[in-house]
CSV table of C-alpha atoms in Angstrom, one decimal:
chain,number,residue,atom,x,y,z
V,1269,UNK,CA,122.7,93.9,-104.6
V,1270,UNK,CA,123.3,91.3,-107.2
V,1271,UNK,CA,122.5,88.5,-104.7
V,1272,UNK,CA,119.3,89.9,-104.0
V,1273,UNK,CA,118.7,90.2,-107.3
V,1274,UNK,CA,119.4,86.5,-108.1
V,1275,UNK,CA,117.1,86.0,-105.4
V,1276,UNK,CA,113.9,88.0,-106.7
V,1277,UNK,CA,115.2,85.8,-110.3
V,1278,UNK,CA,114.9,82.5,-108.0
V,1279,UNK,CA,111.3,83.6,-106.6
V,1280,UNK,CA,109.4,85.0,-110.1
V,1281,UNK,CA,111.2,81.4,-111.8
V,1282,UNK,CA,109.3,79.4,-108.8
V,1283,UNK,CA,106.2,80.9,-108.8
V,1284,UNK,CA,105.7,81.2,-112.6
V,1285,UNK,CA,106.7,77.4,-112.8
V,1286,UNK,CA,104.1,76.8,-110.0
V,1287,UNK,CA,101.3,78.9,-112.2
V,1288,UNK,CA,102.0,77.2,-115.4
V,1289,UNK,CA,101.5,73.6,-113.0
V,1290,UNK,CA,98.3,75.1,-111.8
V,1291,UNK,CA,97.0,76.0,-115.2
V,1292,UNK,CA,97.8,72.2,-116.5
V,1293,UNK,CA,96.0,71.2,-113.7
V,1294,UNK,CA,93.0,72.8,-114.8
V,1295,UNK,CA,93.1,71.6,-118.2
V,1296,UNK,CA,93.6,68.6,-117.1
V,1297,UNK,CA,90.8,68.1,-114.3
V,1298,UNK,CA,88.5,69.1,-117.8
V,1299,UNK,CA,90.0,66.4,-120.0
V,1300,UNK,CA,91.6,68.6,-122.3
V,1301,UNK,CA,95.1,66.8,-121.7
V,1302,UNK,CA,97.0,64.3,-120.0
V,1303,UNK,CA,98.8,65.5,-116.7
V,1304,UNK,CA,101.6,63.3,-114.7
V,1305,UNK,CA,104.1,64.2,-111.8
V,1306,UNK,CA,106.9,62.0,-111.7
V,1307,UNK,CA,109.4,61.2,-109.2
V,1308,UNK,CA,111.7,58.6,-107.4
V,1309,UNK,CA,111.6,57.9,-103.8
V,1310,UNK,CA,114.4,58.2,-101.6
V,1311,UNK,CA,116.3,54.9,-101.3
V,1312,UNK,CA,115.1,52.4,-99.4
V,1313,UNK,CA,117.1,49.7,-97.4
V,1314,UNK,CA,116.4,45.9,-97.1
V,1315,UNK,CA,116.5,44.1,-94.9
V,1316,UNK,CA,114.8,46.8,-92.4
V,1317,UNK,CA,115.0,45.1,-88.5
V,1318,UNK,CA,114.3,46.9,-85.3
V,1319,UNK,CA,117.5,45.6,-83.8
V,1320,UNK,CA,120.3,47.6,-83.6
V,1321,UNK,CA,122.8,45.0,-84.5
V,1322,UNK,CA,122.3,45.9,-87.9
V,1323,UNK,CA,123.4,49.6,-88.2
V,1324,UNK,CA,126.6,49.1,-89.4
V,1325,UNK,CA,125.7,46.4,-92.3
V,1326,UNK,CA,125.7,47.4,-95.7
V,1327,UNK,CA,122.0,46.8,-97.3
V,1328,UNK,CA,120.2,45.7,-100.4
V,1329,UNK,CA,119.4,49.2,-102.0
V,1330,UNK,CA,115.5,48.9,-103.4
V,1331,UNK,CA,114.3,51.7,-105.6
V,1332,UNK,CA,110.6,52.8,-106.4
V,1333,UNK,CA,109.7,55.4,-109.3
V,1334,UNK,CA,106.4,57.1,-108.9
V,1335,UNK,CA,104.0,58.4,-111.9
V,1336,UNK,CA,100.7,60.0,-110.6
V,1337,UNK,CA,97.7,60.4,-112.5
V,1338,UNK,CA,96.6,64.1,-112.0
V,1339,UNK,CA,92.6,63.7,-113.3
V,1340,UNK,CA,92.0,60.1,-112.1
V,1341,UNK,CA,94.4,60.2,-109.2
V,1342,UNK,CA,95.6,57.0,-110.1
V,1343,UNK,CA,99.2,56.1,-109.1
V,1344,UNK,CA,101.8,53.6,-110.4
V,1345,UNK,CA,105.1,52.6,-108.7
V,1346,UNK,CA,107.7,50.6,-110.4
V,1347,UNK,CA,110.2,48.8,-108.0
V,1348,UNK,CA,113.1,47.0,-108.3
V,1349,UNK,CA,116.6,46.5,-106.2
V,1350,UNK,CA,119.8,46.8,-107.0
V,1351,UNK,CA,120.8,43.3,-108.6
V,1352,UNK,CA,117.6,44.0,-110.8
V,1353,UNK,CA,118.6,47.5,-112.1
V,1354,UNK,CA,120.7,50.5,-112.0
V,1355,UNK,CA,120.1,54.4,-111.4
V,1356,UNK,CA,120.8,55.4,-115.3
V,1357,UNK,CA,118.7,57.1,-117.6
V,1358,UNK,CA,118.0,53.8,-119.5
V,1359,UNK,CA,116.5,52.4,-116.3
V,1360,UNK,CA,113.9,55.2,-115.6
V,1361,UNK,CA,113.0,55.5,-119.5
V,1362,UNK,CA,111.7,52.2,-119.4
V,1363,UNK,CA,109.5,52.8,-116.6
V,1364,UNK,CA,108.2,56.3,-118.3
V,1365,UNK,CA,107.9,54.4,-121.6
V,1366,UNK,CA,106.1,51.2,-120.4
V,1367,UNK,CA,103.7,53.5,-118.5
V,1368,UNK,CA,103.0,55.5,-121.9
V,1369,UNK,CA,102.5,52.5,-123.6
V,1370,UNK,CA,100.1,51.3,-121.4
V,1371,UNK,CA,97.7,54.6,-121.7
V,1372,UNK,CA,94.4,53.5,-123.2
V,1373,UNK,CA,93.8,56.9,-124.9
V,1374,UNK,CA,96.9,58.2,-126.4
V,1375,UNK,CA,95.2,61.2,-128.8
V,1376,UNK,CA,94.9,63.4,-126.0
V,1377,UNK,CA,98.5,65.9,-125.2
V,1378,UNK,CA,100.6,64.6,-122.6
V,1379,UNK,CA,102.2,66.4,-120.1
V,1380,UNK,CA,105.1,65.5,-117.6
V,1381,UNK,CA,106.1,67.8,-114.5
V,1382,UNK,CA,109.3,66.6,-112.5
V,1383,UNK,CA,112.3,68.3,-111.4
V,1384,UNK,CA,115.3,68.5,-113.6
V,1385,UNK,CA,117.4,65.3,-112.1
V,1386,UNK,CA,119.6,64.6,-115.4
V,1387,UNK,CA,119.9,60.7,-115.0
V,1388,UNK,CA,116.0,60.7,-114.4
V,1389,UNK,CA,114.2,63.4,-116.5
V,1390,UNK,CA,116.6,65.8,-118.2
V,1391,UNK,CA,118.2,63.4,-120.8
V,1392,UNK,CA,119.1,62.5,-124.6
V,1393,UNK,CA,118.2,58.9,-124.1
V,1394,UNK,CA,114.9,60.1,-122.8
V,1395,UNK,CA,114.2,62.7,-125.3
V,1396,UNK,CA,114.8,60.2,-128.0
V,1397,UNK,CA,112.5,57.7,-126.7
V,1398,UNK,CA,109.7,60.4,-126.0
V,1399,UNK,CA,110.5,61.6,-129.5
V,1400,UNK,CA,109.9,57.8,-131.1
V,1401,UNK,CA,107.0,57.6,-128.8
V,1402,UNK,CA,105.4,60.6,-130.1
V,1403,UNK,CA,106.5,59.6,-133.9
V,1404,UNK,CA,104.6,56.2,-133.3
V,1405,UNK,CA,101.8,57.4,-132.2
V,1406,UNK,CA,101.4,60.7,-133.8
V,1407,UNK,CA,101.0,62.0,-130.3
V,1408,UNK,CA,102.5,65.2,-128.0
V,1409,UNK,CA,103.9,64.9,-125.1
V,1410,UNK,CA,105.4,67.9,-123.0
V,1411,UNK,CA,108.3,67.6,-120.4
V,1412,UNK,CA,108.1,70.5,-117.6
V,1413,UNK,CA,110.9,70.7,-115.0
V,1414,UNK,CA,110.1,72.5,-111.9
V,1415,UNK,CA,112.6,75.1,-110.0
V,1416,UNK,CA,115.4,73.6,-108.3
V,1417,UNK,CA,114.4,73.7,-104.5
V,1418,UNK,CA,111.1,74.1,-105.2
V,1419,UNK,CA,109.7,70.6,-106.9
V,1420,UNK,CA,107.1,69.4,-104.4
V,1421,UNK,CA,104.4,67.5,-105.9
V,1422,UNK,CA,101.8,64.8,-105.6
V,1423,UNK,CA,104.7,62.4,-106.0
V,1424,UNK,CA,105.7,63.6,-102.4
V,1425,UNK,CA,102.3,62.8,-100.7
V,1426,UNK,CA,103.0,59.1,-102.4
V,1427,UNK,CA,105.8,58.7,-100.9
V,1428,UNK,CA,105.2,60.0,-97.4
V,1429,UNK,CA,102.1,57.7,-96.8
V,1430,UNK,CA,104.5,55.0,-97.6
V,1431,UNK,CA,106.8,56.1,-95.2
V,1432,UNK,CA,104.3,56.3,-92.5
V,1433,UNK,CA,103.0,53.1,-93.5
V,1434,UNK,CA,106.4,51.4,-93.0
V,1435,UNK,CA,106.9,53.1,-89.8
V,1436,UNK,CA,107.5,50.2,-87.5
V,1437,UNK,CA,107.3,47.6,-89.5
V,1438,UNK,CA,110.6,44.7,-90.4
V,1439,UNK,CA,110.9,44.2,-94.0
V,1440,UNK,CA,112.5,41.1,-94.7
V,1441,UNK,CA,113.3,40.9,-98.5
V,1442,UNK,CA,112.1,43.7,-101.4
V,1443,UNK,CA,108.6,42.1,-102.0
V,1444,UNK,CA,107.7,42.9,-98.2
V,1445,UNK,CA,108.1,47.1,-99.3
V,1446,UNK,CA,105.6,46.2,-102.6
V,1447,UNK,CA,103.2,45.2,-99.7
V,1448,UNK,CA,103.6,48.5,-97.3
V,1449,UNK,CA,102.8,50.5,-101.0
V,1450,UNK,CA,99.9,48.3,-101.4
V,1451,UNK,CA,98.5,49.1,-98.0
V,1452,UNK,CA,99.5,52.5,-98.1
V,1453,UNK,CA,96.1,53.9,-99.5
V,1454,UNK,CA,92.9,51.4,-99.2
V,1455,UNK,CA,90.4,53.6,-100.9
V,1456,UNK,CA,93.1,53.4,-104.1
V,1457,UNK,CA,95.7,51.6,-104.0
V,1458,UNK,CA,98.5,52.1,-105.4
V,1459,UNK,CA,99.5,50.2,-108.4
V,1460,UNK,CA,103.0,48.2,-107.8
V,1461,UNK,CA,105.8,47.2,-110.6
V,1462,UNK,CA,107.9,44.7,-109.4
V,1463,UNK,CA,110.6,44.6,-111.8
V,1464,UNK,CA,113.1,42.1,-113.3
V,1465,UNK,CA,116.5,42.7,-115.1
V,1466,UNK,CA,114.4,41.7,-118.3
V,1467,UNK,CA,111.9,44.4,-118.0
V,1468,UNK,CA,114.6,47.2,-118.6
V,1469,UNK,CA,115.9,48.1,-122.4
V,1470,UNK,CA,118.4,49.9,-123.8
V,1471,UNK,CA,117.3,52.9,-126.0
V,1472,UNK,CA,120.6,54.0,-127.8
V,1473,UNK,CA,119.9,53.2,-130.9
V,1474,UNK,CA,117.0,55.6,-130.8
V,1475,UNK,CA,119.2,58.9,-132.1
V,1476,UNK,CA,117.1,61.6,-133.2
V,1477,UNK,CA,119.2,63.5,-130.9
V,1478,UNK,CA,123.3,63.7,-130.0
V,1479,UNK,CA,122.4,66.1,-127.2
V,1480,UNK,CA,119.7,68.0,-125.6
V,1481,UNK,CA,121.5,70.9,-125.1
V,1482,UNK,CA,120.0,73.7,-125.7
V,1483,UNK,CA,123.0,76.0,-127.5
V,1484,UNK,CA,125.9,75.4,-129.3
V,1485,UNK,CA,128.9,77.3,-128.4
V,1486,UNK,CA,130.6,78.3,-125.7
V,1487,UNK,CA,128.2,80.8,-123.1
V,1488,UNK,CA,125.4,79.7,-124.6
V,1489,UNK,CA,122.4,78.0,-122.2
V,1490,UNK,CA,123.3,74.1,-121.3
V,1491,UNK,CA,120.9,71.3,-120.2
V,1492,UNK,CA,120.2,72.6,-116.9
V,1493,UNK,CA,118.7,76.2,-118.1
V,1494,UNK,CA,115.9,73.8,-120.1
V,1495,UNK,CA,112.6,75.1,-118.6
V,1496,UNK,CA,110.9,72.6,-120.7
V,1497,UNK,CA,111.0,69.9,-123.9
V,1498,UNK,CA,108.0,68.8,-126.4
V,1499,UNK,CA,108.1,65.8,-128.9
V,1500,UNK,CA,105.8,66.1,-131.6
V,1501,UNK,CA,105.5,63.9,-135.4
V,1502,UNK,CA,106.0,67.1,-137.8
V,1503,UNK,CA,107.5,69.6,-135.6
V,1504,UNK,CA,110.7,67.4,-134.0
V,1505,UNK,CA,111.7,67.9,-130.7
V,1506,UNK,CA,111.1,71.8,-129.5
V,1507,UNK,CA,112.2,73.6,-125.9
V,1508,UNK,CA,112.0,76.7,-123.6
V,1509,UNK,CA,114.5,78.0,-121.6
V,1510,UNK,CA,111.2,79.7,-119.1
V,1511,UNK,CA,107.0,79.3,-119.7
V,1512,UNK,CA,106.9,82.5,-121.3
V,1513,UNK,CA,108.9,82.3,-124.6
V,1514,UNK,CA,107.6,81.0,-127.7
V,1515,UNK,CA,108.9,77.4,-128.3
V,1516,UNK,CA,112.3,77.0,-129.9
V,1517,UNK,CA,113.3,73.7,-132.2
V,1518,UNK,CA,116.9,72.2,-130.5
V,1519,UNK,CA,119.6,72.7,-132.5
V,1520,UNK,CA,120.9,68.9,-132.4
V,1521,UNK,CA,117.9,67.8,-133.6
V,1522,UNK,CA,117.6,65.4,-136.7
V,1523,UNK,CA,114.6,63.9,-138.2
V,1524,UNK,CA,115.3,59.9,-139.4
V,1525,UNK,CA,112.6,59.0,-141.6
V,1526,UNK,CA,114.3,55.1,-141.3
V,1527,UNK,CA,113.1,55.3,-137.9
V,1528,UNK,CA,110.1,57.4,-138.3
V,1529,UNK,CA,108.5,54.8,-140.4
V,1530,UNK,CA,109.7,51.7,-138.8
V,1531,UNK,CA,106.9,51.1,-136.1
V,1532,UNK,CA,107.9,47.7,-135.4
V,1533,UNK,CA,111.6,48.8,-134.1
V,1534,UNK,CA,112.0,46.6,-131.4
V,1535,UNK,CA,114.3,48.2,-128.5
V,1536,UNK,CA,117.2,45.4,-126.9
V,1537,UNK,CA,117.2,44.5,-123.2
V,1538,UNK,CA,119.5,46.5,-121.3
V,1539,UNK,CA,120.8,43.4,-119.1
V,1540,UNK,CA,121.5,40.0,-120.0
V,1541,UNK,CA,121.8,39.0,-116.5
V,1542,UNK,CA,121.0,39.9,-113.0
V,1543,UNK,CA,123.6,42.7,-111.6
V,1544,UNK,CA,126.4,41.5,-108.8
V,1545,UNK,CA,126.5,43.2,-105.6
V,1546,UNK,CA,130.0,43.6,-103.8
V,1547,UNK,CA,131.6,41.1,-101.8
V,1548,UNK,CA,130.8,42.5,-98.5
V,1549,UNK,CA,127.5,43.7,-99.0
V,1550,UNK,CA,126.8,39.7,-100.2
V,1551,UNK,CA,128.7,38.7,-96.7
V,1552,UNK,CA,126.8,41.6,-94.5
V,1553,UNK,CA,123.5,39.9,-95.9
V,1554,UNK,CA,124.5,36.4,-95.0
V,1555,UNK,CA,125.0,37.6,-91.4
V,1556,UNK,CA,122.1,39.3,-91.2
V,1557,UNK,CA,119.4,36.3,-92.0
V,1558,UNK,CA,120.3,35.2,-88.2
V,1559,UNK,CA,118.0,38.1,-87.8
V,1560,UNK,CA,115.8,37.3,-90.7
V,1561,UNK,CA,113.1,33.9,-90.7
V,1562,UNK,CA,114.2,31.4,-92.4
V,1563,UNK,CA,111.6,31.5,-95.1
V,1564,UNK,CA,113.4,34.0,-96.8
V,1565,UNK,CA,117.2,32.9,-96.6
V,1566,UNK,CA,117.0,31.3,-99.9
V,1567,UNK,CA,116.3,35.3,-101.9
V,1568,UNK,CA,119.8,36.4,-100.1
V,1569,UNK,CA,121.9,33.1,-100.8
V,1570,UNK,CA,120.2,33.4,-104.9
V,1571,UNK,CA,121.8,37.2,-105.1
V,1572,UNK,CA,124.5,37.4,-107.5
V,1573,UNK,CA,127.8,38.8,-106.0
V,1574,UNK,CA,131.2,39.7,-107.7
């Protein structure tokens, strides 16, 4: 009985989270707000050969982060591998961040549908730099997290036309997967992000927030239960726990008015230096550029290892 019951829970939680997408949509496709899906495609492996020989070698890990544009269907992917960049939260906030910055109209609400991946989208170092964002530019932005099992988006139709794109093909180094996305719609191409170690900062001094938690003791709801998150100037940072419920300001919350006025904070880089890869992956890449043209040996002898 009760696992039916969770189950019925599970099913009205999808479908009202896939209503309240729907409805965005709509107000969206009008030009009332800002819509974006957001979401990170599986891990790619480089080099990618059609030999065999291969299997068993450990491979440079290359990552891409997708933001789609629901009115204009516009789509940017920000790339980089695993000497470049890691997989924490300060990593995908300065993808989400340089993309916000880079909005030409920033008056209009913003709204942000993903699924609830901590390290990617359900964060305090994310909610902090969202909050600043919307402090700087006297804007509101919205965070929505769809249901666990449930979170197919645009973002998935991105990433399976570049998987059918790369179907067949040998990708030498990490700039030959920025030209499968490129090819991977002609009528609008996608727009790539090749990153550097120096593109991604470190946003910890930005503390409007210890936590996003949503309760304080013991029983109460925890980050996962968050339904949603909104950053506003006056208002502070505000969440739901499901679409229905009135909106609720977080408990951890603390306005700064040092930071709230300082517009010129400027945020640190988050590496000083490209990241080493292990010993063996550096010695499984040397084998493989027997496999690989020579052109490219040079990017797999420059890699930094431990």
């Amino acid at each position: 009985m009760c696992q039916n019951l969770n189950i019925r829970i599970h099913i009205k939680n999808k479908e009202r989270a896939r209503k309240e997408k729907s409805e965005d949509k709509e107000l969206c496709c009008k030009g009332d707000i800002q819509m974006f899906t957001v979401d990170l495609q599986a891990v790619q492996t480089i080099p990618l050969l059609s030999t065999g020989a291969n299997y068993f070698k450990t491979k440079l890990c290359v990552h891409q982060f997708t933001i789609y544009n629901e009115f204009d269907k516009n789509v940017n992917c920000y790339v980089w591998h695993e000497a470049e960049g890691g997989m924490d939260s300060n990593v995908f906030t300065s993808c989400l961040l340089d993309f916000l910055e880079k909005l030409e109209d920033k008056s209009k609400p913003i709204i942000i549908y993903s699924d609830g991946c901590c390290a990617q989208n359900r964060n305090v170092t994310l909610s902090n730099a969202l909050q600043q964002y919307a402090i700087t530019h006297h804007a509101e932005i919205q965070q929505k997290y769809l249901v666990v099992g449930h979170t197919q988006m645009e973002c998935d139709s991105v990433h399976a036309s570049i998987e059918r794109k790369k179907k067949g093909r040998e990708l030498y180094v990490p700039a030959d997967f920025n030209t499968v996305i490129n090819q991977s719609r002609l009528s609008q191409p996608y727009r790539v992000n090749y990153l550097k170690h120096t593109f991604f900062r470190d946003f910890s001094q930005i503390n409007y927030l210890k936590s996003i938690r949503p309760g304080t003791k013991k029983g109460d709801p925890c980050v996962v239960d968050l339904r949603a998150l909104k950053y506003t100037l006056n208002d502070g940072v505000q969440y739901k726990l499901c679409f229905d419920e009135e909106w609720n300001i977080l408990p951890h919350y603390k306005l700064r008015p040092q930071v709230q006025h300082n517009d010129d904070l400027v945020i640190p880089g988050l590496y000083n230096q490209p990241l080493p890869i292990s010993k063996r992956k550096y010695e499984d890449l040397q084998d493989l550029k027997r496999m690989i043209p020579a052109d490219y040996h040079s990017f797999y002898d420059n890699l930094p290892t431990q």
